[in-house]
Coordinates of C-alpha atoms in Angstrom, one line a residue:
X1457 CA -13.0 24.5 -16.4
X1458 CA -12.9 25.2 -20.3
X1459 CA -12.9 23.2 -23.5
X1460 CA -12.4 24.2 -27.4
X1461 CA -14.4 22.7 -30.2
X1462 CA -12.9 22.1 -33.0
X1463 CA -13.8 20.4 -36.6
X1464 CA -10.9 17.9 -37.4
X1465 CA -12.0 17.3 -40.9
X1466 CA -12.1 20.7 -42.0
X1467 CA -9.3 22.4 -43.6
X1468 CA -8.4 19.4 -45.6
X1469 CA -8.2 17.2 -42.2
X1470 CA -5.8 19.4 -40.7
X1471 CA -8.7 20.8 -38.5
X1472 CA -10.0 24.2 -38.0
X1473 CA -10.7 25.6 -34.0
X1474 CA -14.4 26.8 -34.0
X1475 CA -14.5 28.1 -30.4
X1476 CA -11.8 28.4 -28.0
X1477 CA -11.9 28.1 -24.2
X1478 CA -15.7 27.7 -23.6
X1479 CA -16.0 28.2 -20.0
X1480 CA -18.4 25.6 -18.5
X1481 CA -18.8 26.8 -15.0
X1482 CA -17.1 29.2 -12.3
X1483 CA -16.4 26.5 -10.2
X1484 CA -13.0 24.8 -9.5
X1485 CA -12.6 21.8 -10.9
X1486 CA -11.4 18.4 -9.4
X1487 CA -8.8 16.8 -10.9
X1488 CA -11.1 13.6 -11.7
X1489 CA -13.2 14.5 -15.0
X1490 CA -15.0 11.9 -17.0
X1491 CA -16.9 11.6 -19.8
X1492 CA -19.4 8.5 -21.1
X1493 CA -21.6 7.9 -23.8
X1494 CA -25.6 8.8 -22.8
X1495 CA -27.8 6.0 -23.1
X1496 CA -29.1 7.3 -26.3
X1497 CA -25.7 6.1 -28.2
X1498 CA -25.1 9.7 -29.1
X1499 CA -24.8 12.6 -26.2
X1500 CA -22.3 12.3 -23.8
X1501 CA -22.0 12.9 -19.8
X1502 CA -19.5 14.7 -18.3
X1503 CA -19.1 14.1 -14.3
X1504 CA -17.0 16.5 -12.1
X1505 CA -16.7 17.2 -8.9
X1506 CA -15.9 20.5 -7.4
X1507 CA -12.1 21.1 -6.3
X1508 CA -11.7 22.1 -2.4
X1509 CA -8.2 23.0 -0.7
X1510 CA -9.8 24.1 2.5
X1511 CA -10.4 20.5 3.6
X1512 CA -13.9 21.4 3.8
X1513 CA -16.0 17.9 3.1
X1514 CA -17.9 17.7 0.1
X1515 CA -19.6 14.7 -2.0
X1516 CA -21.4 16.9 -4.7
X1517 CA -20.9 15.7 -8.7
X1518 CA -21.8 18.2 -11.0
X1519 CA -23.4 16.4 -14.4
X1520 CA -23.2 17.9 -17.8
X1521 CA -24.9 16.8 -21.1
X1522 CA -22.9 17.3 -24.4
X1523 CA -25.1 17.3 -27.4
X1524 CA -24.8 18.4 -30.8
X1525 CA -26.5 21.7 -30.0
X1526 CA -23.8 22.3 -26.8
X1527 CA -23.5 21.6 -23.1
X1528 CA -26.2 21.9 -20.9
X1529 CA -26.3 23.7 -17.5
X1530 CA -25.0 21.6 -14.9
X1531 CA -27.1 19.9 -12.4
X1532 CA -25.5 18.5 -8.9
X1533 CA -26.3 15.6 -7.0
X1534 CA -25.0 15.1 -3.7
X1535 CA -24.3 11.2 -3.0
X1536 CA -21.6 9.0 -1.1
X1537 CA -18.9 9.7 1.0
X1538 CA -17.3 13.0 1.8
X1539 CA -14.1 13.5 0.7
X1540 CA -11.6 16.8 1.7
X1541 CA -9.4 17.1 -1.1
X1542 CA -9.4 18.2 -4.5
X1543 CA -7.2 15.7 -6.0
X1544 CA -8.0 12.0 -7.1
X1545 CA -9.1 9.9 -9.9
X1546 CA -12.6 8.8 -11.5
X1547 CA -13.0 6.2 -14.3
X1548 CA -15.5 4.5 -15.8
X1549 CA -16.2 1.1 -16.3
X1550 CA -16.1 -0.7 -19.8
X1551 CA -20.1 -0.6 -20.1
X1552 CA -20.5 3.1 -18.4
X1553 CA -22.8 1.9 -16.0
X1554 CA -20.2 2.2 -12.7
X1555 CA -17.2 4.4 -12.2
X1556 CA -14.8 4.4 -9.7
X1557 CA -13.3 7.1 -7.4
X1558 CA -10.3 7.5 -5.4
X1559 CA -8.9 10.3 -3.2
X1560 CA -5.7 11.8 -2.2
X1561 CA -6.4 11.0 1.2
X1562 CA -7.4 7.6 1.4
X1563 CA -10.9 7.2 0.1
X1564 CA -12.0 4.4 -2.6
X1565 CA -16.0 4.6 -3.7
X1566 CA -17.7 2.8 -6.6
X1567 CA -20.8 4.6 -8.2
X1568 CA -23.4 3.1 -9.8
X1569 CA -24.6 5.5 -12.6
X1570 CA -28.0 5.7 -14.8
X1571 CA -26.5 6.7 -18.4
X1572 CA -30.0 7.6 -19.4
X1573 CA -30.8 10.3 -16.6
X1574 CA -27.2 11.1 -15.4
X1575 CA -27.5 10.1 -12.2
X1576 CA -25.9 8.3 -9.3
X1577 CA -28.4 5.4 -8.4
X1578 CA -25.9 4.0 -5.6
X1579 CA -22.8 4.1 -4.1
X1580 CA -20.3 1.0 -2.5
X1581 CA -17.6 2.5 -0.5
X1582 CA -14.5 0.2 -0.2
X1583 CA -11.7 2.7 1.8
X1584 CA -12.7 5.3 3.8
X1585 CA -10.8 8.7 4.4
X1586 CA -9.6 9.1 8.0
X1587 CA -11.3 12.0 9.8
X1588 CA -8.0 13.5 10.6
X1589 CA -4.3 13.1 9.7
X1590 CA -2.3 11.0 9.4
X1591 CA -3.6 10.1 6.0
X1592 CA -1.5 6.9 5.4
X1593 CA -3.1 6.2 1.5
X1594 CA -2.5 8.4 -1.4
X1595 CA -4.7 7.1 -3.9
X1596 CA -3.5 8.8 -7.4
X1597 CA -5.3 6.6 -9.9
X1598 CA -7.5 3.8 -10.9
X1599 CA -8.8 1.6 -13.3
X1600 CA -11.0 -1.5 -14.2
X1601 CA -9.7 -4.9 -15.6
X1602 CA -11.1 -5.5 -18.9
X1603 CA -14.1 -7.7 -17.8
X1604 CA -15.0 -5.2 -15.0
X1605 CA -14.4 -7.7 -12.0
X1606 CA -11.6 -6.2 -10.6
X1607 CA -10.2 -2.5 -9.5
X1608 CA -6.9 -1.6 -9.7
X1609 CA -5.5 1.2 -7.7
X1610 CA -2.4 2.8 -7.4
X1611 CA -1.3 3.7 -3.6
X1612 CA 1.9 5.8 -2.6
X1613 CA 2.8 5.5 0.7
X1614 CA 3.7 8.6 2.7
X1615 CA 5.6 6.9 5.1
X1616 CA 7.9 4.8 2.9
X1617 CA 7.6 6.8 -0.6
X1618 CA 6.7 3.6 -1.8
X1619 CA 3.9 3.0 -4.9
X1620 CA 1.8 0.1 -4.4
X1621 CA -0.3 -1.7 -7.2
X1622 CA -3.6 -3.0 -5.5
X1623 CA -6.3 -5.3 -6.7
X1624 CA -9.6 -5.2 -5.5
X1625 CA -11.9 -8.4 -6.3
X1626 CA -15.6 -6.3 -7.1
X1627 CA -17.3 -9.7 -7.1
X1628 CA -16.3 -10.4 -3.4
X1629 CA -19.1 -9.8 -0.6
X1630 CA -16.3 -7.6 1.1
X1631 CA -14.3 -5.8 -1.0
X1632 CA -12.3 -4.0 0.8
X1633 CA -11.2 -7.3 2.0
X1634 CA -10.2 -8.5 -1.3
X1635 CA -7.5 -6.1 -1.6
X1636 CA -4.5 -7.8 -3.1
X1637 CA -0.9 -6.2 -3.1
X1638 CA -0.1 -7.0 -6.8
X1639 CA 3.7 -5.1 -7.0
X1640 CA 5.3 -2.3 -5.3
X1641 CA 8.0 0.5 -6.3
X1642 CA 10.1 2.8 -4.4
X1643 CA 9.5 6.0 -5.8
X1644 CA 12.4 7.2 -7.4
X1645 CA 14.4 10.4 -6.3
X1646 CA 14.4 13.5 -7.8
X1647 CA 17.9 14.2 -9.4
X1648 CA 17.5 18.1 -8.2

């Protein structure tokens, strides 16, 4: 994936592009890409996964540290459940100490994160991808509640073309069993 550096204060606050299309790596990027402030309050961590289209299972995360001096060479950590898709979503909680990941094939997992070292310290599986098809759940997006006690997930049912808004209680002893369907909506048909 690529980025550009912009001085948004230059040119009377109109901005100037300083560097365009800087390539971070040569790996295809996973849909889930997120940044969180470093524990030092100045730098940032950017977390990504490699995109896979061959259904080759992977659980590798790539971490980049962004500082005033530039972008570090990534380091990787293989941890948590294997996923077989290049699609999904990743989001940090408001304190940056945990992130959730969902996949298009039905995985939901939490990762406890150390903002000082940029490493995952532990995982909490909520839903696992089935080993083989059919894949009844397509989790497309997720977010934390304001107080970080709940996780909300969008699930597109392939069999009924219905979107479900799911809620998981992150304080429950069994998070998976706390699943609650908040609402549903039949997917609109395309006009073409």
